[in-house]
Amino acid sequence: MIPEKLLISLEHIKNYDADAFKSIHEQNSPVSIRLNPNKNSHIYHSENKVGWCEYGYYLAQRPSFTLDPLFHAGCYYVQEASSMAIAQAFKQYIPNEPIKILDLCAAPGGKSTLAATYMPEGSILVSNEVIKSRVKILEENIIKWSDERVIITNNDPKDFEKLPQYFDVIIVDAPCSGSGLFRKDKNAINEWSESNVNICSGRQQRILDSAIKSLKPGGFIIYSTCSYSIEENETITDWMVDNYKLISKALVLEKKWGITAIETTQKNHGYRFWPHQVKGEGFYLSIFKKEDEELQKNYLKESPKWTVIKNKAFEKLTDFISLGDEFGYIKIKDEYIAVPYKDLTELGILADKLYIKKAGITLGKIMGKDFIPDHALAISRLLPLHVNKVELSLEMALDYLRKNNIYIPSEHTGWNVVTYKQIPLGWIKAMKDRTNNYYPKEWRILK
Ligand code: SAM
């Protein structure tokens, strides 16, 4: 039962249709995935595409993603379709040049993996989550997506005020009252209340205030919620334009997509996704450009805190990595990490102000005389071609992902990468009569 107070509050909003809205909530949610263009995702083919995002596909029914090895390999992200519309903000507004992007409310990683796909070459993405317990799932999804340009941080939005005018693009996919997900998540219905809508609205303003300070003049902010409430959507859009040097921007949309373009009270642009009109869940999106003005700070003058390692220990890694000058190597605690060389300066600037949870691609660590390669390396594009690969059947791949003790014959003793449909799943260490399974314990499938 959708709360009556919510239904009443929606009555005068453009394209709201009470009967259609209620009856769509009695149907199942559409199932959609977004492909990872870096992982041979052509394996998935369907005519049923998400109109506003070329990597998005609808599936006829919900498969068991857990039992699909390619899900664990990061070939696709399971994401409801409306959220993929952030792609249009990127395609229509983001300049094709190296930029710095912040995804401020990032866990579990839907918008970050999307931003990584659409961000121009040479860019960096800071994927931030304030709630510590949610950083784990963000980290898992980002590692599986395998993009060396993503930096994960665990900071409060306020901390980003220490980086004034730093980012070119900021995504604020704000915590909200969640009414847009009622169809998918019945618990959200019980948690909904008018007072929570107001609490969320205040929180959204506080998050945005920090975000806007950290946005470069001329930069873009993408704001979204999965709420239907005006207080969290149109009101916030108007509040942003009224209180900051922001200009509301319009998107060009195809009519057949069914997205509702809204004009707010102050004549700003917003986009509503009604589930009775789009094939997706409830969603709201608005885009803003910060007015141009002189930059107050030159970050490049600040010296980076991270130095590239070139010591003897590093020589042990060379069997595993044959990367060009494009990468610099750093060591954090006992792990060796590859980061695009040009990002090291930015990493230094960021590390000075934020808590960095992960950057680049973790290559591995040295234990005694041995180099233990990291899972992230096995599934990334940095995996050297000469590493031996062993193709697994579906049954064996699932056994591997369950971290079972399995014997996988290989002609090459030592480190091998196991694959399924030629896509790397992770490391094994092959011995004559036994195999060590190096799939990360915390990610093993329990089904
Ligand atoms: N962008 C994510 C995605 O696409 O997968 C979903 C983000 S979810 C709508 C909002 C996120 O904001 C949650 O991960 C939540 O933990 C985080 N959050 C909660 N309170 C917050 C706060 N006060 N400041 C910043 N983020 C907060």
PDB file of C-alpha atoms in Angstrom, residues 128-304:
ATOM      1  CA  ASN A 128      33.140   8.545  -2.233  1.00  0.00           C
ATOM      2  CA  GLU A 129      30.957   6.919   0.384  1.00  0.00           C
ATOM      3  CA  VAL A 130      30.557   8.400   3.857  1.00  0.00           C
ATOM      4  CA  ILE A 131      29.174   5.300   5.592  1.00  0.00           C
ATOM      5  CA  LYS A 132      32.098   3.049   6.388  1.00  0.00           C
ATOM      6  CA  SER A 133      30.156  -0.213   6.293  1.00  0.00           C
ATOM      7  CA  ARG A 134      28.993   0.604   2.753  1.00  0.00           C
ATOM      8  CA  VAL A 135      32.477   1.244   1.397  1.00  0.00           C
ATOM      9  CA  LYS A 136      33.116  -2.523   1.196  1.00  0.00           C
ATOM     10  CA  ILE A 137      30.447  -3.165  -1.419  1.00  0.00           C
ATOM     11  CA  LEU A 138      31.536  -0.038  -3.297  1.00  0.00           C
ATOM     12  CA  GLU A 139      35.098  -1.312  -3.332  1.00  0.00           C
ATOM     13  CA  GLU A 140      34.025  -4.750  -4.538  1.00  0.00           C
ATOM     14  CA  ASN A 141      31.978  -3.306  -7.391  1.00  0.00           C
ATOM     15  CA  ILE A 142      34.695  -0.863  -8.426  1.00  0.00           C
ATOM     16  CA  ILE A 143      37.405  -3.539  -8.383  1.00  0.00           C
ATOM     17  CA  LYS A 144      35.213  -5.790 -10.512  1.00  0.00           C
ATOM     18  CA  TRP A 145      34.534  -2.942 -12.946  1.00  0.00           C
ATOM     19  CA  SER A 146      38.352  -2.655 -13.220  1.00  0.00           C
ATOM     20  CA  ASP A 147      39.097   0.935 -14.086  1.00  0.00           C
ATOM     21  CA  GLU A 148      42.464   2.175 -12.903  1.00  0.00           C
ATOM     22  CA  ARG A 149      41.256   5.782 -12.995  1.00  0.00           C
ATOM     23  CA  VAL A 150      38.878   5.362 -10.034  1.00  0.00           C
ATOM     24  CA  ILE A 151      39.867   6.431  -6.513  1.00  0.00           C
ATOM     25  CA  ILE A 152      37.649   5.347  -3.622  1.00  0.00           C
ATOM     26  CA  THR A 153      37.371   7.611  -0.593  1.00  0.00           C
ATOM     27  CA  ASN A 154      35.501   7.337   2.704  1.00  0.00           C
ATOM     28  CA  ASN A 155      34.720  10.914   3.698  1.00  0.00           C
ATOM     29  CA  ASP A 156      31.930  13.141   4.878  1.00  0.00           C
ATOM     30  CA  PRO A 157      30.734  15.605   2.210  1.00  0.00           C
ATOM     31  CA  LYS A 158      32.047  18.411   4.478  1.00  0.00           C
ATOM     32  CA  ASP A 159      35.602  17.108   4.003  1.00  0.00           C
ATOM     33  CA  PHE A 160      35.397  18.025   0.324  1.00  0.00           C
ATOM     34  CA  GLU A 161      35.195  21.689   1.296  1.00  0.00           C
ATOM     35  CA  LYS A 162      38.966  21.350   1.822  1.00  0.00           C
ATOM     36  CA  LEU A 163      39.153  21.029  -1.962  1.00  0.00           C
ATOM     37  CA  PRO A 164      37.451  24.237  -3.103  1.00  0.00           C
ATOM     38  CA  GLN A 165      36.848  24.571  -6.857  1.00  0.00           C
ATOM     39  CA  TYR A 166      38.593  21.283  -7.518  1.00  0.00           C
ATOM     40  CA  PHE A 167      36.203  19.017  -9.451  1.00  0.00           C
ATOM     41  CA  ASP A 168      34.915  19.558 -12.982  1.00  0.00           C
ATOM     42  CA  VAL A 169      31.863  17.354 -12.491  1.00  0.00           C
ATOM     43  CA  ILE A 170      30.115  16.272  -9.293  1.00  0.00           C
ATOM     44  CA  ILE A 171      27.400  13.655  -9.078  1.00  0.00           C
ATOM     45  CA  VAL A 172      25.148  13.872  -6.030  1.00  0.00           C
ATOM     46  CA  ASP A 173      22.865  10.842  -6.093  1.00  0.00           C
ATOM     47  CA  ALA A 174      21.484  11.841  -2.752  1.00  0.00           C
ATOM     48  CA  PRO A 175      20.231   9.719   0.120  1.00  0.00           C
ATOM     49  CA  CYS A 176      16.463  10.181  -0.042  1.00  0.00           C
ATOM     50  CA  SER A 177      13.114   8.941   1.224  1.00  0.00           C
ATOM     51  CA  GLY A 178      13.195   6.198  -1.409  1.00  0.00           C
ATOM     52  CA  SER A 179       9.610   6.264  -2.699  1.00  0.00           C
ATOM     53  CA  GLY A 180      10.851   5.670  -6.248  1.00  0.00           C
ATOM     54  CA  LEU A 181      11.911   2.192  -5.196  1.00  0.00           C
ATOM     55  CA  PHE A 182       8.611   1.094  -3.616  1.00  0.00           C
ATOM     56  CA  ARG A 183       8.024  -1.453  -6.365  1.00  0.00           C
ATOM     57  CA  LYS A 184      11.439  -3.045  -5.918  1.00  0.00           C
ATOM     58  CA  ASP A 185      11.783  -2.715  -2.178  1.00  0.00           C
ATOM     59  CA  LYS A 186       8.623  -3.168  -0.154  1.00  0.00           C
ATOM     60  CA  ASN A 187      10.450  -2.223   3.073  1.00  0.00           C
ATOM     61  CA  ALA A 188      10.876   1.294   1.731  1.00  0.00           C
ATOM     62  CA  ILE A 189       7.079   1.667   2.001  1.00  0.00           C
ATOM     63  CA  ASN A 190       7.101   1.067   5.761  1.00  0.00           C
ATOM     64  CA  GLU A 191       9.992   3.448   6.257  1.00  0.00           C
ATOM     65  CA  TRP A 192       8.342   6.304   4.353  1.00  0.00           C
ATOM     66  CA  SER A 193       6.966   9.292   6.264  1.00  0.00           C
ATOM     67  CA  GLU A 194       6.417  12.977   5.597  1.00  0.00           C
ATOM     68  CA  SER A 195       8.836  13.844   8.357  1.00  0.00           C
ATOM     69  CA  ASN A 196      11.514  11.670   6.757  1.00  0.00           C
ATOM     70  CA  VAL A 197      10.985  13.495   3.459  1.00  0.00           C
ATOM     71  CA  ASN A 198      11.744  16.754   5.282  1.00  0.00           C
ATOM     72  CA  ILE A 199      14.763  15.290   7.060  1.00  0.00           C
ATOM     73  CA  CYS A 200      16.082  14.052   3.701  1.00  0.00           C
ATOM     74  CA  SER A 201      15.507  17.425   2.089  1.00  0.00           C
ATOM     75  CA  GLY A 202      17.608  19.158   4.767  1.00  0.00           C
ATOM     76  CA  ARG A 203      20.338  16.534   4.416  1.00  0.00           C
ATOM     77  CA  GLN A 204      20.340  16.956   0.652  1.00  0.00           C
ATOM     78  CA  GLN A 205      20.922  20.693   1.066  1.00  0.00           C
ATOM     79  CA  ARG A 206      23.843  20.117   3.414  1.00  0.00           C
ATOM     80  CA  ILE A 207      25.441  17.607   1.040  1.00  0.00           C
ATOM     81  CA  LEU A 208      24.942  19.908  -1.939  1.00  0.00           C
ATOM     82  CA  ASP A 209      26.369  22.906  -0.093  1.00  0.00           C
ATOM     83  CA  SER A 210      29.675  21.051   0.348  1.00  0.00           C
ATOM     84  CA  ALA A 211      29.570  19.689  -3.188  1.00  0.00           C
ATOM     85  CA  ILE A 212      29.026  23.079  -4.787  1.00  0.00           C
ATOM     86  CA  LYS A 213      31.979  24.564  -2.894  1.00  0.00           C
ATOM     87  CA  SER A 214      34.164  21.827  -4.289  1.00  0.00           C
ATOM     88  CA  LEU A 215      32.969  22.386  -7.875  1.00  0.00           C
ATOM     89  CA  LYS A 216      35.100  24.339 -10.327  1.00  0.00           C
ATOM     90  CA  PRO A 217      33.624  27.455 -11.911  1.00  0.00           C
ATOM     91  CA  GLY A 218      32.212  26.343 -15.260  1.00  0.00           C
ATOM     92  CA  GLY A 219      31.818  22.790 -13.907  1.00  0.00           C
ATOM     93  CA  PHE A 220      28.678  20.667 -13.787  1.00  0.00           C
ATOM     94  CA  ILE A 221      26.710  19.166 -10.959  1.00  0.00           C
ATOM     95  CA  ILE A 222      24.354  16.273 -11.574  1.00  0.00           C
ATOM     96  CA  TYR A 223      21.713  15.878  -8.876  1.00  0.00           C
ATOM     97  CA  SER A 224      19.430  12.872  -8.598  1.00  0.00           C
ATOM     98  CA  THR A 225      17.137  11.076  -6.174  1.00  0.00           C
ATOM     99  CA  CYS A 226      14.926   8.019  -6.226  1.00  0.00           C
ATOM    100  CA  SER A 227      12.152   9.938  -4.490  1.00  0.00           C
ATOM    101  CA  TYR A 228       8.890  11.312  -5.902  1.00  0.00           C
ATOM    102  CA  SER A 229       8.598  14.104  -3.343  1.00  0.00           C
ATOM    103  CA  ILE A 230       8.740  17.700  -4.541  1.00  0.00           C
ATOM    104  CA  GLU A 231      10.637  18.671  -1.365  1.00  0.00           C
ATOM    105  CA  GLU A 232      13.552  16.470  -2.452  1.00  0.00           C
ATOM    106  CA  ASN A 233      13.398  17.299  -6.133  1.00  0.00           C
ATOM    107  CA  GLU A 234      11.955  20.517  -7.616  1.00  0.00           C
ATOM    108  CA  THR A 235      12.360  22.401  -4.306  1.00  0.00           C
ATOM    109  CA  ILE A 236      16.023  21.415  -4.133  1.00  0.00           C
ATOM    110  CA  THR A 237      16.534  22.389  -7.775  1.00  0.00           C
ATOM    111  CA  ASP A 238      15.138  25.875  -7.111  1.00  0.00           C
ATOM    112  CA  TRP A 239      17.041  26.195  -3.833  1.00  0.00           C
ATOM    113  CA  MET A 240      20.309  25.460  -5.647  1.00  0.00           C
ATOM    114  CA  VAL A 241      19.767  28.105  -8.306  1.00  0.00           C
ATOM    115  CA  ASP A 242      18.534  30.648  -5.736  1.00  0.00           C
ATOM    116  CA  ASN A 243      21.441  30.209  -3.359  1.00  0.00           C
ATOM    117  CA  TYR A 244      24.454  29.480  -5.536  1.00  0.00           C
ATOM    118  CA  LYS A 245      25.907  30.658  -8.799  1.00  0.00           C
ATOM    119  CA  LEU A 246      24.313  27.807 -10.694  1.00  0.00           C
ATOM    120  CA  ILE A 247      22.449  27.700 -13.967  1.00  0.00           C
ATOM    121  CA  SER A 248      19.881  24.961 -14.504  1.00  0.00           C
ATOM    122  CA  LYS A 249      20.522  23.041 -17.738  1.00  0.00           C
ATOM    123  CA  ALA A 250      18.087  21.246 -20.030  1.00  0.00           C
ATOM    124  CA  LEU A 251      18.514  17.808 -21.564  1.00  0.00           C
ATOM    125  CA  VAL A 252      17.460  16.846 -25.060  1.00  0.00           C
ATOM    126  CA  LEU A 253      15.320  13.738 -24.725  1.00  0.00           C
ATOM    127  CA  GLU A 254      13.548  11.490 -27.186  1.00  0.00           C
ATOM    128  CA  LYS A 255       9.800  11.521 -26.725  1.00  0.00           C
ATOM    129  CA  LYS A 256       9.520   7.741 -26.934  1.00  0.00           C
ATOM    130  CA  TRP A 257      11.617   7.377 -23.760  1.00  0.00           C
ATOM    131  CA  GLY A 258       8.642   8.644 -21.732  1.00  0.00           C
ATOM    132  CA  ILE A 259      10.711  10.877 -19.408  1.00  0.00           C
ATOM    133  CA  THR A 260       8.804  13.918 -18.094  1.00  0.00           C
ATOM    134  CA  ALA A 261      10.586  17.259 -18.465  1.00  0.00           C
ATOM    135  CA  ILE A 262       9.501  19.466 -15.568  1.00  0.00           C
ATOM    136  CA  GLU A 263       9.569  23.204 -15.241  1.00  0.00           C
ATOM    137  CA  THR A 264       9.930  24.089 -11.573  1.00  0.00           C
ATOM    138  CA  THR A 265       8.245  27.056  -9.867  1.00  0.00           C
ATOM    139  CA  GLN A 266      11.348  29.146 -10.627  1.00  0.00           C
ATOM    140  CA  LYS A 267      11.391  27.913 -14.247  1.00  0.00           C
ATOM    141  CA  ASN A 268      14.323  25.556 -13.765  1.00  0.00           C
ATOM    142  CA  HIS A 269      14.688  22.162 -15.465  1.00  0.00           C
ATOM    143  CA  GLY A 270      14.091  18.818 -13.834  1.00  0.00           C
ATOM    144  CA  TYR A 271      13.368  15.343 -15.168  1.00  0.00           C
ATOM    145  CA  ARG A 272      10.909  12.931 -13.636  1.00  0.00           C
ATOM    146  CA  PHE A 273      10.802   9.248 -14.327  1.00  0.00           C
ATOM    147  CA  TRP A 274       7.306   7.940 -13.638  1.00  0.00           C
ATOM    148  CA  PRO A 275       7.217   4.141 -13.588  1.00  0.00           C
ATOM    149  CA  HIS A 276       3.886   4.185 -15.443  1.00  0.00           C
ATOM    150  CA  GLN A 277       5.587   6.060 -18.298  1.00  0.00           C
ATOM    151  CA  VAL A 278       9.174   4.827 -18.471  1.00  0.00           C
ATOM    152  CA  LYS A 279      10.438   1.273 -18.279  1.00  0.00           C
ATOM    153  CA  GLY A 280      12.222   1.821 -14.979  1.00  0.00           C
ATOM    154  CA  GLU A 281      11.716   2.921 -11.381  1.00  0.00           C
ATOM    155  CA  GLY A 282      10.901   6.348  -9.965  1.00  0.00           C
ATOM    156  CA  PHE A 283      13.776   8.784 -10.392  1.00  0.00           C
ATOM    157  CA  TYR A 284      14.494  12.513 -10.547  1.00  0.00           C
ATOM    158  CA  LEU A 285      17.386  14.213 -12.281  1.00  0.00           C
ATOM    159  CA  SER A 286      18.580  17.789 -12.720  1.00  0.00           C
ATOM    160  CA  ILE A 287      21.781  19.283 -14.068  1.00  0.00           C
ATOM    161  CA  PHE A 288      23.479  22.567 -13.259  1.00  0.00           C
ATOM    162  CA  LYS A 289      26.440  24.527 -14.540  1.00  0.00           C
ATOM    163  CA  LYS A 290      28.442  26.663 -12.146  1.00  0.00           C
ATOM    164  CA  GLU A 291      28.964  30.168 -13.459  1.00  0.00           C
ATOM    165  CA  ASP A 292      32.418  30.955 -14.713  1.00  0.00           C
ATOM    166  CA  GLU A 293      34.647  33.002 -12.450  1.00  0.00           C
ATOM    167  CA  GLU A 294      38.316  33.159 -11.692  1.00  0.00           C
ATOM    168  CA  LEU A 295      39.916  30.168 -10.003  1.00  0.00           C
ATOM    169  CA  GLN A 296      41.128  30.979  -6.510  1.00  0.00           C
ATOM    170  CA  LYS A 297      43.538  28.143  -6.111  1.00  0.00           C
ATOM    171  CA  ASN A 298      46.254  26.468  -8.126  1.00  0.00           C
ATOM    172  CA  TYR A 299      46.409  22.921  -6.816  1.00  0.00           C
ATOM    173  CA  LEU A 300      49.308  21.971  -9.048  1.00  0.00           C
ATOM    174  CA  LYS A 301      51.569  24.210  -7.002  1.00  0.00           C
ATOM    175  CA  GLU A 302      50.997  21.910  -4.039  1.00  0.00           C
ATOM    176  CA  SER A 303      53.540  19.157  -3.985  1.00  0.00           C
ATOM    177  CA  PRO A 304      52.222  15.603  -4.245  1.00  0.00           C
TER     178      PRO A 304
END
